[in-house]
Tab-separated table of C-alpha atoms and ligand atoms in Angstrom:
chain	number	residue	atom	x	y	z
Y	804	MET	CA	-61.869	35.991	-16.941
Y	805	ASP	CA	-58.081	35.943	-16.955
Y	806	LYS	CA	-56.475	33.234	-19.009
Y	807	LYS	CA	-54.461	30.685	-17.045
Y	808	ARG	CA	-50.729	30.650	-17.470
Y	809	GLY	CA	-48.062	28.011	-17.500
Y	810	VAL	CA	-44.843	28.718	-15.617
Y	811	TYR	CA	-41.373	27.554	-16.584
Y	812	ILE	CA	-38.403	27.746	-14.193
Y	813	HIS	CA	-34.871	27.267	-15.497
Y	814	VAL	CA	-32.138	25.779	-13.287
Y	815	PRO	CA	-28.892	26.074	-15.286
Y	816	PHE	CA	-26.563	23.806	-13.303
Y	817	CYS	CA	-25.264	20.341	-14.114
Y	818	ILE	CA	-22.693	18.067	-12.580
Y	819	ARG	CA	-20.860	17.622	-15.856
Y	820	LYS	CA	-21.595	18.873	-19.366
Y	821	CYS	CA	-22.816	16.081	-21.672
Y	822	ARG	CA	-21.054	15.805	-24.988
Y	823	TYR	CA	-24.145	16.541	-27.104
Y	824	CYS	CA	-25.655	19.292	-24.965
Y	825	ASP	CA	-26.180	22.898	-26.038
Y	826	PHE	CA	-28.700	23.764	-23.307
Y	827	PRO	CA	-27.805	26.710	-21.124
Y	828	SER	CA	-26.245	24.860	-18.208
Y	829	PHE	CA	-23.024	25.259	-16.273
Y	830	GLU	CA	-20.763	22.891	-14.373
Y	831	ASP	CA	-19.494	25.769	-12.289
Y	832	ARG	CA	-21.521	25.750	-9.083
Y	833	GLU	CA	-20.181	28.890	-7.453
Y	834	HIS	CA	-23.195	30.983	-8.542
Y	835	ILE	CA	-25.926	28.646	-7.280
Y	836	ASP	CA	-26.871	30.760	-4.289
Y	837	SER	CA	-26.867	34.100	-6.097
Y	838	TYR	CA	-28.710	32.502	-9.010
Y	839	PHE	CA	-31.608	31.388	-6.827
Y	840	LYS	CA	-31.730	34.775	-5.107
Y	841	ALA	CA	-32.051	36.396	-8.533
Y	842	LEU	CA	-34.636	33.857	-9.666
Y	843	ILE	CA	-36.800	34.498	-6.625
Y	844	THR	CA	-36.459	38.243	-7.122
Y	845	GLU	CA	-37.613	37.855	-10.709
Y	846	ILE	CA	-40.655	35.858	-9.578
Y	847	ARG	CA	-41.531	38.302	-6.783
Y	848	ASP	CA	-41.122	41.348	-9.016
Y	849	GLU	CA	-43.441	39.983	-11.663
Y	850	LYS	CA	-46.166	42.537	-10.992
Y	851	GLU	CA	-47.978	42.009	-14.250
Y	852	THR	CA	-48.478	38.355	-13.399
Y	853	ALA	CA	-49.488	38.835	-9.761
Y	854	GLY	CA	-52.651	36.983	-8.867
Y	855	ARG	CA	-52.819	34.992	-12.097
Y	856	ILE	CA	-53.907	31.407	-11.997
Y	857	THR	CA	-51.472	28.733	-13.081
Y	858	ASP	CA	-52.260	25.090	-13.695
Y	859	THR	CA	-48.888	23.883	-15.034
Y	860	ILE	CA	-45.401	24.522	-13.670
Y	861	TYR	CA	-42.274	22.992	-15.204
Y	862	ILE	CA	-38.885	23.132	-13.483
Y	863	GLY	CA	-36.296	22.281	-16.112
Y	864	GLY	CA	-32.618	22.717	-16.786
Y	865	GLY	CA	-29.857	21.937	-16.556
Y	866	THR	CA	-30.340	19.445	-13.768
Y	867	PRO	CA	-32.704	20.855	-11.131
Y	868	SER	CA	-32.033	17.781	-8.975
Y	869	CYS	CA	-28.322	18.614	-8.648
Y	870	VAL	CA	-28.840	21.706	-6.481
Y	871	PRO	CA	-29.724	21.444	-2.767
Y	872	PRO	CA	-33.476	20.646	-2.688
Y	873	LEU	CA	-34.338	23.574	-0.422
Y	874	TYR	CA	-33.709	25.884	-3.369
Y	875	ILE	CA	-36.541	24.128	-5.198
Y	876	SER	CA	-38.836	24.587	-2.178
Y	877	SER	CA	-38.009	28.272	-2.006
Y	878	VAL	CA	-38.845	28.704	-5.699
Y	879	MET	CA	-42.188	26.950	-5.179
Y	880	GLU	CA	-42.877	29.149	-2.177
Y	881	ALA	CA	-42.144	32.302	-4.176
Y	882	LEU	CA	-44.396	31.069	-6.981
Y	883	SER	CA	-47.235	30.422	-4.560
Y	884	LYS	CA	-47.029	34.048	-3.414
Y	885	THR	CA	-47.134	35.416	-6.936
Y	886	TYR	CA	-49.566	32.953	-8.496
Y	887	VAL	CA	-52.712	31.151	-7.525
Y	888	ILE	CA	-51.589	27.564	-8.127
Y	889	GLU	CA	-54.584	25.362	-8.900
Y	890	ASP	CA	-55.101	22.348	-6.644
Y	891	ASP	CA	-54.753	19.913	-9.514
Y	892	ALA	CA	-51.870	21.752	-11.196
Y	893	GLU	CA	-49.330	19.597	-13.001
Y	894	ILE	CA	-45.974	20.455	-11.391
Y	895	SER	CA	-43.080	18.777	-13.203
Y	896	MET	CA	-39.415	18.698	-12.385
Y	897	GLU	CA	-36.536	17.346	-14.439
Y	898	MET	CA	-34.176	15.017	-12.631
Y	899	ASN	CA	-31.172	13.008	-13.657
Y	900	PRO	CA	-30.395	9.470	-12.531
Y	901	GLY	CA	-27.738	9.402	-9.860
Y	902	THR	CA	-28.618	12.857	-8.513
Y	903	VAL	CA	-31.570	12.028	-6.257
Y	904	ASP	CA	-31.837	10.538	-2.806
Y	905	PRO	CA	-34.953	9.709	-0.765
Y	906	GLY	CA	-34.492	12.726	1.523
Y	907	ALA	CA	-34.461	15.100	-1.443
Y	908	LEU	CA	-37.493	13.393	-2.984
Y	909	LYS	CA	-39.440	14.001	0.221
Y	910	VAL	CA	-38.618	17.703	0.016
Y	911	TYR	CA	-39.729	17.855	-3.625
Y	912	ARG	CA	-42.998	16.085	-2.794
Y	913	SER	CA	-43.807	18.463	0.008
Y	914	ALA	CA	-42.926	21.408	-2.238
Y	915	GLY	CA	-45.710	20.193	-4.551
Y	916	ILE	CA	-43.793	18.432	-7.332
Y	917	ASN	CA	-46.094	15.731	-8.712
Y	918	ARG	CA	-44.511	14.803	-12.031
Y	919	VAL	CA	-40.907	13.841	-12.781
Y	920	SER	CA	-39.122	13.868	-16.102
Y	921	LEU	CA	-36.094	11.609	-15.787
Y	922	GLY	CA	-33.282	12.186	-18.268
Y	923	CYS	CA	-32.264	8.612	-19.111
Y	924	GLN	CA	-31.284	9.040	-22.784
Y	925	SER	CA	-30.375	5.355	-23.153
Y	926	PHE	CA	-30.326	2.047	-21.317
Y	927	ASN	CA	-27.221	1.075	-23.263
Y	928	ASP	CA	-24.168	1.670	-21.042
Y	929	LYS	CA	-21.848	2.110	-23.995
Y	930	SER	CA	-24.100	4.835	-25.416
Y	931	LEU	CA	-24.365	6.527	-22.026
Y	932	ARG	CA	-20.574	6.774	-21.968
Y	933	THR	CA	-20.485	8.078	-25.551
Y	934	LEU	CA	-22.998	10.760	-24.592
Y	935	GLY	CA	-20.896	11.736	-21.578
Y	936	ARG	CA	-23.723	11.019	-19.131
Y	937	ILE	CA	-22.807	10.745	-15.462
Y	938	HIS	CA	-24.945	7.633	-14.829
Y	939	SER	CA	-25.300	3.996	-15.846
Y	940	SER	CA	-28.423	2.049	-16.825
Y	941	ASP	CA	-28.476	0.558	-13.315
Y	942	ASP	CA	-28.608	4.077	-11.891
Y	943	ILE	CA	-31.707	4.737	-14.015
Y	944	ARG	CA	-33.469	1.683	-12.593
Y	945	ASN	CA	-32.467	2.561	-9.028
Y	946	THR	CA	-33.614	6.142	-9.405
Y	947	PHE	CA	-36.887	5.025	-10.969
Y	948	GLU	CA	-37.508	2.732	-8.008
Y	949	LYS	CA	-36.752	5.538	-5.560
Y	950	LEU	CA	-39.216	7.793	-7.377
Y	951	ARG	CA	-41.955	5.181	-7.142
Y	952	ASP	CA	-41.130	4.572	-3.455
Y	953	ALA	CA	-41.429	8.301	-2.831
Y	954	GLY	CA	-44.946	8.228	-4.304
Y	955	PHE	CA	-44.385	9.701	-7.773
Y	956	ASP	CA	-47.081	8.238	-10.010
Y	957	ASN	CA	-46.497	10.407	-13.050
Y	958	ILE	CA	-43.023	9.836	-14.496
Y	959	ASN	CA	-41.572	10.560	-17.917
Y	960	LEU	CA	-38.447	8.851	-19.230
Y	961	ASP	CA	-36.491	10.776	-21.872
Y	962	LEU	CA	-34.593	8.807	-24.495
Y	963	ILE	CA	-32.476	9.748	-27.514
Y	964	SER	CA	-32.394	7.794	-30.768
Y	965	SER	CA	-29.874	7.813	-33.647
Y	966	LEU	CA	-26.853	7.740	-31.380
Y	967	PRO	CA	-23.372	7.312	-32.818
Y	968	GLY	CA	-22.348	3.670	-32.879
Y	969	GLU	CA	-25.773	2.419	-31.796
Y	970	SER	CA	-27.657	-0.002	-34.063
Y	971	GLY	CA	-31.437	-0.156	-34.456
Y	972	THR	CA	-31.388	-3.359	-32.405
Y	973	ASP	CA	-29.479	-1.617	-29.582
Y	974	MET	CA	-32.046	1.175	-29.592
Y	975	GLU	CA	-34.925	-1.293	-29.552
Y	976	ARG	CA	-33.409	-3.086	-26.536
Y	977	SER	CA	-32.986	0.223	-24.765
Y	978	LEU	CA	-36.553	1.302	-25.539
Y	979	ARG	CA	-37.990	-2.007	-24.349
Y	980	LYS	CA	-36.102	-1.666	-21.063
Y	981	ALA	CA	-37.565	1.806	-20.592
Y	982	ALA	CA	-41.117	0.675	-21.406
Y	983	ALA	CA	-40.769	-2.384	-19.156
Y	984	LEU	CA	-40.468	-0.015	-16.183
Y	985	SER	CA	-43.957	1.182	-17.129
Y	986	PRO	CA	-43.515	4.941	-16.755
Y	987	GLU	CA	-46.595	7.010	-17.579
Y	988	HIS	CA	-44.829	8.897	-20.363
Y	989	ILE	CA	-41.887	8.343	-22.735
Y	990	SER	CA	-40.187	10.905	-24.979
Y	991	VAL	CA	-37.897	9.799	-27.781
Y	992	TYR	CA	-35.928	12.537	-29.499
Y	993	SER	CA	-33.511	12.011	-32.383
Y	994	LEU	CA	-30.006	13.199	-31.703
Y	995	ILE	CA	-29.278	16.579	-33.241
Y	996	ILE	CA	-25.666	17.644	-33.515
Y	997	GLU	CA	-25.680	21.208	-32.202
Y	998	GLU	CA	-22.926	23.757	-32.678
Y	999	GLY	CA	-20.777	24.404	-29.640
Y	1000	THR	CA	-20.925	20.798	-28.412
Y	1001	VAL	CA	-18.196	18.161	-28.251
Y	1002	PHE	CA	-20.195	16.075	-30.758
Y	1003	HIS	CA	-20.179	18.999	-33.180
Y	1004	GLU	CA	-16.414	19.393	-32.861
Y	1005	LEU	CA	-15.942	15.677	-33.494
Y	1006	SER	CA	-18.276	15.706	-36.462
Y	1007	MET	CA	-16.392	18.657	-38.014
Y	1008	LYS	CA	-13.215	16.552	-37.775
Y	1009	ASN	CA	-15.105	13.584	-39.200
Y	1010	GLU	CA	-14.521	11.724	-35.962
Y	1011	LEU	CA	-18.138	11.132	-34.934
Y	1012	LYS	CA	-18.628	7.655	-36.322
Y	1013	GLY	CA	-21.590	5.369	-36.713
Y	1014	LEU	CA	-24.450	7.842	-37.165
Y	1015	PRO	CA	-27.469	6.260	-38.906
Y	1016	ASP	CA	-28.405	7.227	-42.457
Y	1017	GLU	CA	-31.918	8.386	-43.399
Y	1018	GLU	CA	-33.167	4.881	-44.117
Y	1019	GLU	CA	-31.934	3.532	-40.777
Y	1020	GLN	CA	-33.454	6.533	-39.043
Y	1021	ALA	CA	-36.841	5.844	-40.686
Y	1022	GLU	CA	-36.643	2.199	-39.591
Y	1023	THR	CA	-35.923	3.314	-36.023
Y	1024	ASP	CA	-38.884	5.740	-36.072
Y	1025	LEU	CA	-41.159	2.902	-37.159
Y	1026	MET	CA	-39.724	0.574	-34.507
Y	1027	VAL	CA	-40.273	3.202	-31.767
Y	1028	ARG	CA	-43.927	3.663	-32.761
Y	1029	THR	CA	-44.565	-0.068	-32.941
Y	1030	VAL	CA	-42.861	-1.009	-29.671
Y	1031	LEU	CA	-44.458	1.805	-27.684
Y	1032	LYS	CA	-47.898	1.005	-29.100
Y	1033	ASP	CA	-47.441	-2.614	-27.996
Y	1034	PHE	CA	-46.631	-1.382	-24.490
Y	1035	GLY	CA	-49.837	0.717	-24.392
Y	1036	TYR	CA	-48.475	4.177	-25.170
Y	1037	SER	CA	-50.158	6.564	-27.616
Y	1038	ARG	CA	-48.192	9.026	-29.643
Y	1039	TYR	CA	-49.618	12.513	-29.106
Y	1040	GLU	CA	-46.755	14.591	-30.493
Y	1041	ILE	CA	-43.848	13.944	-32.871
Y	1042	SER	CA	-41.560	12.701	-30.070
Y	1043	ASN	CA	-43.937	12.162	-27.154
Y	1044	TYR	CA	-45.896	9.094	-26.077
Y	1045	ALA	CA	-48.146	8.648	-23.053
Y	1046	LYS	CA	-50.491	6.296	-21.334
Y	1047	GLU	CA	-54.044	7.571	-21.468
Y	1048	GLY	CA	-54.500	10.746	-19.419
Y	1049	PHE	CA	-50.757	11.308	-18.855
Y	1050	GLU	CA	-49.952	13.605	-21.768
Y	1051	CYS	CA	-47.776	16.470	-20.490
Y	1052	ARG	CA	-50.174	19.389	-19.979
Y	1053	HIS	CA	-47.359	21.920	-19.776
Y	1054	ASN	CA	-45.805	20.958	-23.097
Y	1055	ILE	CA	-49.226	20.867	-24.794
Y	1056	ARG	CA	-49.559	24.490	-23.737
Y	1057	TYR	CA	-46.454	25.346	-25.825
Y	1058	TRP	CA	-47.820	23.608	-28.907
Y	1059	LYS	CA	-51.217	25.277	-28.500
Y	1060	ARG	CA	-49.585	28.662	-27.963
Y	1061	GLU	CA	-51.302	29.238	-24.646
Y	1062	ASP	CA	-49.718	31.835	-22.358
Y	1063	TYR	CA	-46.673	30.871	-20.340
Y	1064	ARG	CA	-44.129	32.817	-18.325
Y	1065	GLY	CA	-40.532	31.613	-18.055
Y	1066	PHE	CA	-38.327	32.648	-15.128
Y	1067	GLY	CA	-34.570	32.283	-14.955
Y	1068	LEU	CA	-31.622	32.437	-17.294
Y	1069	SER	CA	-32.647	31.789	-20.953
Y	1070	ALA	CA	-36.297	31.204	-20.019
Y	1071	ALA	CA	-38.780	32.093	-22.749
Y	1072	SER	CA	-42.277	33.516	-22.333
Y	1073	LEU	CA	-45.309	33.942	-24.558
Y	1074	ILE	CA	-47.992	36.296	-23.303
Y	1075	GLY	CA	-50.598	37.015	-25.954
Y	1076	ASN	CA	-48.556	37.976	-28.991
Y	1077	ARG	CA	-45.465	39.061	-27.027
Y	1078	ARG	CA	-42.501	36.711	-27.009
Y	1079	PHE	CA	-39.580	37.448	-24.745
Y	1080	THR	CA	-36.548	35.491	-23.620
Y	1081	ASN	CA	-34.160	36.182	-20.759
Y	1082	THR	CA	-30.432	36.389	-21.397
Y	1083	ARG	CA	-28.549	33.075	-21.700
Y	1084	LYS	CA	-25.590	34.494	-19.760
Y	1085	MET	CA	-24.854	34.413	-16.028
Y	1086	VAL	CA	-25.129	38.204	-16.056
Y	1087	TYR	CA	-28.763	37.294	-15.299
Y	1088	ILE	CA	-27.900	37.218	-11.599
Y	1089	ASN	CA	-27.233	40.969	-11.664
Y	1090	GLN	CA	-30.380	41.925	-13.558
Y	1091	PRO	CA	-33.038	39.262	-13.013
Y	1092	GLY	CA	-35.932	39.867	-15.410
Y	1093	GLY	CA	-34.243	42.940	-16.833
Y	1094	SER	CA	-31.976	41.564	-19.484
Y	1095	PHE	CA	-33.756	40.130	-22.487
Y	1096	GLU	CA	-32.160	38.397	-25.428
Y	1097	GLU	CA	-35.381	38.815	-27.377
Y	1098	ASP	CA	-38.499	40.869	-26.672
Y	1099	ARG	CA	-40.901	41.448	-29.489
Y	1100	THR	CA	-44.487	41.564	-30.572
Y	1101	LEU	CA	-45.330	38.927	-33.137
Y	1102	SER	CA	-46.972	40.024	-36.365
Y	1103	ARG	CA	-50.232	38.397	-37.423
Y	1104	LYS	CA	-48.318	36.376	-40.024
Y	1105	GLU	CA	-45.834	35.118	-37.451
Y	1106	GLU	CA	-48.684	34.078	-35.182
Y	1107	MET	CA	-50.260	32.152	-38.042
Y	1108	GLU	CA	-46.959	30.416	-38.769
Y	1109	GLU	CA	-46.594	29.433	-35.133
Y	1110	PHE	CA	-50.204	28.248	-34.973
Y	1111	MET	CA	-49.464	25.857	-37.839
Y	1112	PHE	CA	-45.969	24.624	-37.108
Y	1113	LEU	CA	-46.533	24.166	-33.391
Y	1114	GLY	CA	-50.098	22.806	-33.643
Y	1115	LEU	CA	-49.254	20.291	-36.366
Y	1116	ARG	CA	-46.599	18.733	-34.123
Y	1117	MET	CA	-49.463	17.171	-32.182
Y	1118	THR	CA	-51.296	14.138	-33.527
Y	1119	GLU	CA	-54.596	16.013	-33.010
Y	1120	GLY	CA	-53.285	18.717	-35.349
Y	1121	VAL	CA	-54.954	22.105	-35.758
Y	1122	SER	CA	-58.601	23.116	-35.731
Y	1123	ALA	CA	-59.985	25.013	-38.728
Y	1124	ASP	CA	-62.545	26.714	-36.411
Y	1125	ASP	CA	-59.802	27.882	-34.006
Y	1126	PHE	CA	-57.864	29.353	-36.919
Y	1127	LEU	CA	-60.962	31.293	-38.021
Y	1128	ARG	CA	-61.664	32.439	-34.460
Y	1129	TYR	CA	-58.088	33.653	-33.785
Y	1130	PHE	CA	-57.310	35.183	-37.117
Y	1131	GLY	CA	-60.706	36.013	-38.661
Y	1132	ARG	CA	-59.707	34.217	-41.843
Y	1133	ASP	CA	-60.429	30.797	-43.215
Y	1134	ILE	CA	-57.446	28.471	-42.910
Y	1135	THR	CA	-57.848	27.415	-46.562
Y	1136	GLU	CA	-57.720	31.032	-47.677
Y	1137	VAL	CA	-54.264	31.388	-46.064
Y	1138	TYR	CA	-52.793	27.887	-46.373
Y	1139	GLY	CA	-55.060	26.153	-48.923
Y	1140	GLY	CA	-52.221	25.305	-51.340
Y	1141	GLN	CA	-49.968	23.705	-48.709
Y	1142	LEU	CA	-52.827	21.763	-47.068
Y	1143	LYS	CA	-54.034	20.424	-50.402
Y	1144	GLU	CA	-50.575	19.395	-51.531
Y	1145	GLN	CA	-49.652	17.601	-48.287
Y	1146	MET	CA	-53.011	15.780	-48.275
Y	1147	ALA	CA	-52.517	14.707	-51.898
Y	1148	ASP	CA	-49.047	13.399	-50.962
Y	1149	GLY	CA	-50.606	11.286	-48.196
Y	1150	PHE	CA	-48.955	13.013	-45.212
Y	1151	LEU	CA	-51.816	15.155	-43.943
Y	1152	GLU	CA	-55.448	14.275	-43.191
Y	1153	TYR	CA	-58.627	16.266	-42.567
Y	1154	ASN	CA	-61.588	14.967	-40.576
Y	1155	GLY	CA	-64.003	17.797	-41.314
Y	1156	LYS	CA	-62.771	19.818	-38.301
Y	1157	ARG	CA	-59.025	19.375	-37.900
Y	1158	TYR	CA	-55.974	18.995	-40.100
Y	1159	PHE	CA	-53.427	16.547	-38.707
Y	1160	TYR	CA	-50.399	14.544	-39.837
Y	1161	ASN	CA	-50.544	10.778	-39.931
Y	1162	ASP	CA	-47.502	8.782	-38.734
Y	1163	ARG	CA	-45.825	9.103	-42.146
Y	1164	GLY	CA	-46.275	12.861	-42.014
Y	1165	LEU	CA	-45.065	13.176	-38.415
Y	1166	ASP	CA	-41.884	11.274	-39.267
Y	1167	VAL	CA	-40.923	13.863	-41.896
Y	1168	SER	CA	-42.649	16.813	-40.245
Y	1169	ASN	CA	-39.408	18.785	-39.963
Y	1170	ILE	CA	-39.533	19.116	-43.765
Y	1171	LEU	CA	-43.320	19.432	-44.128
Y	1172	LEU	CA	-43.755	22.136	-41.482
Y	1173	SER	CA	-41.451	24.548	-43.275
Y	1174	ALA	CA	-44.151	24.887	-45.954
Y	1175	PHE	CA	-46.216	26.934	-43.485
Y	1176	LEU	CA	-43.613	29.688	-43.118
Y	1177	PHE	CA	-44.351	32.758	-45.213
D	349	SF4	S1	-27.667	16.767	-17.916
D	349	SF4	FE1	-28.982	17.637	-19.509
D	349	SF4	S2	-28.724	19.874	-19.375
D	349	SF4	FE2	-27.067	18.894	-18.177
D	349	SF4	S3	-25.361	18.808	-19.598
D	349	SF4	FE3	-26.434	16.837	-19.737
D	349	SF4	S4	-27.932	17.113	-21.385
D	349	SF4	FE4	-27.205	19.147	-20.791
């Protein structure tokens, strides 16, 4: 039987570029129509995928909610002609506060969207301004209410920690405000200063002030875990917390290396051991699906690396039996030294079936995971 696939759709438009953002997204809206034409062509021309079953679809960006909603319906329609979309498929869409109205939400609902990831980033208005966001904390609350009114019962709120000029107490207040809304899912990512962003420019000039040091960062990580646990959320991945049964099925697919096909500018795909990524440039509209930035077959070693560094991001970790089944080798034969050392250091645990990081390990996983690269 064919394996199921996840589908990712990239919508690269935003109202205004945030000061920390290096995602492929453009303020210039003149290409919206030709972009969606190209996107739909790419979906329709996907012969190899035709007839496959999908049970997770994720429409991300950019800000998918800043384009006229009928474009989203037309993408869903094209997908339903290429794929068999399971009845209980998880169909997520990213939205930003201040970009949704009840009429648009109705269109999204009837197009099949049943999960929303709302890019809040902070409930601290000063931090929202520092980040260059287009919305206030009141806009987040209003949008959240509109989503609930429209019937969305699976909502993620995205937050960022370690913001310039924000204390641990500010972050805790912000997190508590998010949790008090009782979304089904909360993601908390630490700010990373990426090249090509305004924040990067400022940091090169030594003008990005008030970033936390390592100790403050560790205190914040501990606070996030504690507060979210108190509110009934379980951590299931380094940065992701959910109420029971609301873990994001699409993202789990990435960490488990299950097949997914990405459509649109910069969208990445993994089909078996082939990884390919569309161009990040707007030239995409002239050659949808025909201009790859990367297209290669992973070696066995690379697959093993990915199995470890993606799987260990999840609190359930990796299964020794799965490793043996996929690669025909015992996990300890390949990674015995690293596993032993990280267990002895008290970061990694083994329950007789799976290796997984405890909270201490997850907090420093960016360092620990590099040990699994050949
Ligand atoms: S809304 Fe999101 S994708 Fe758009 S510029 Fe801001 S961070 Fe980037």
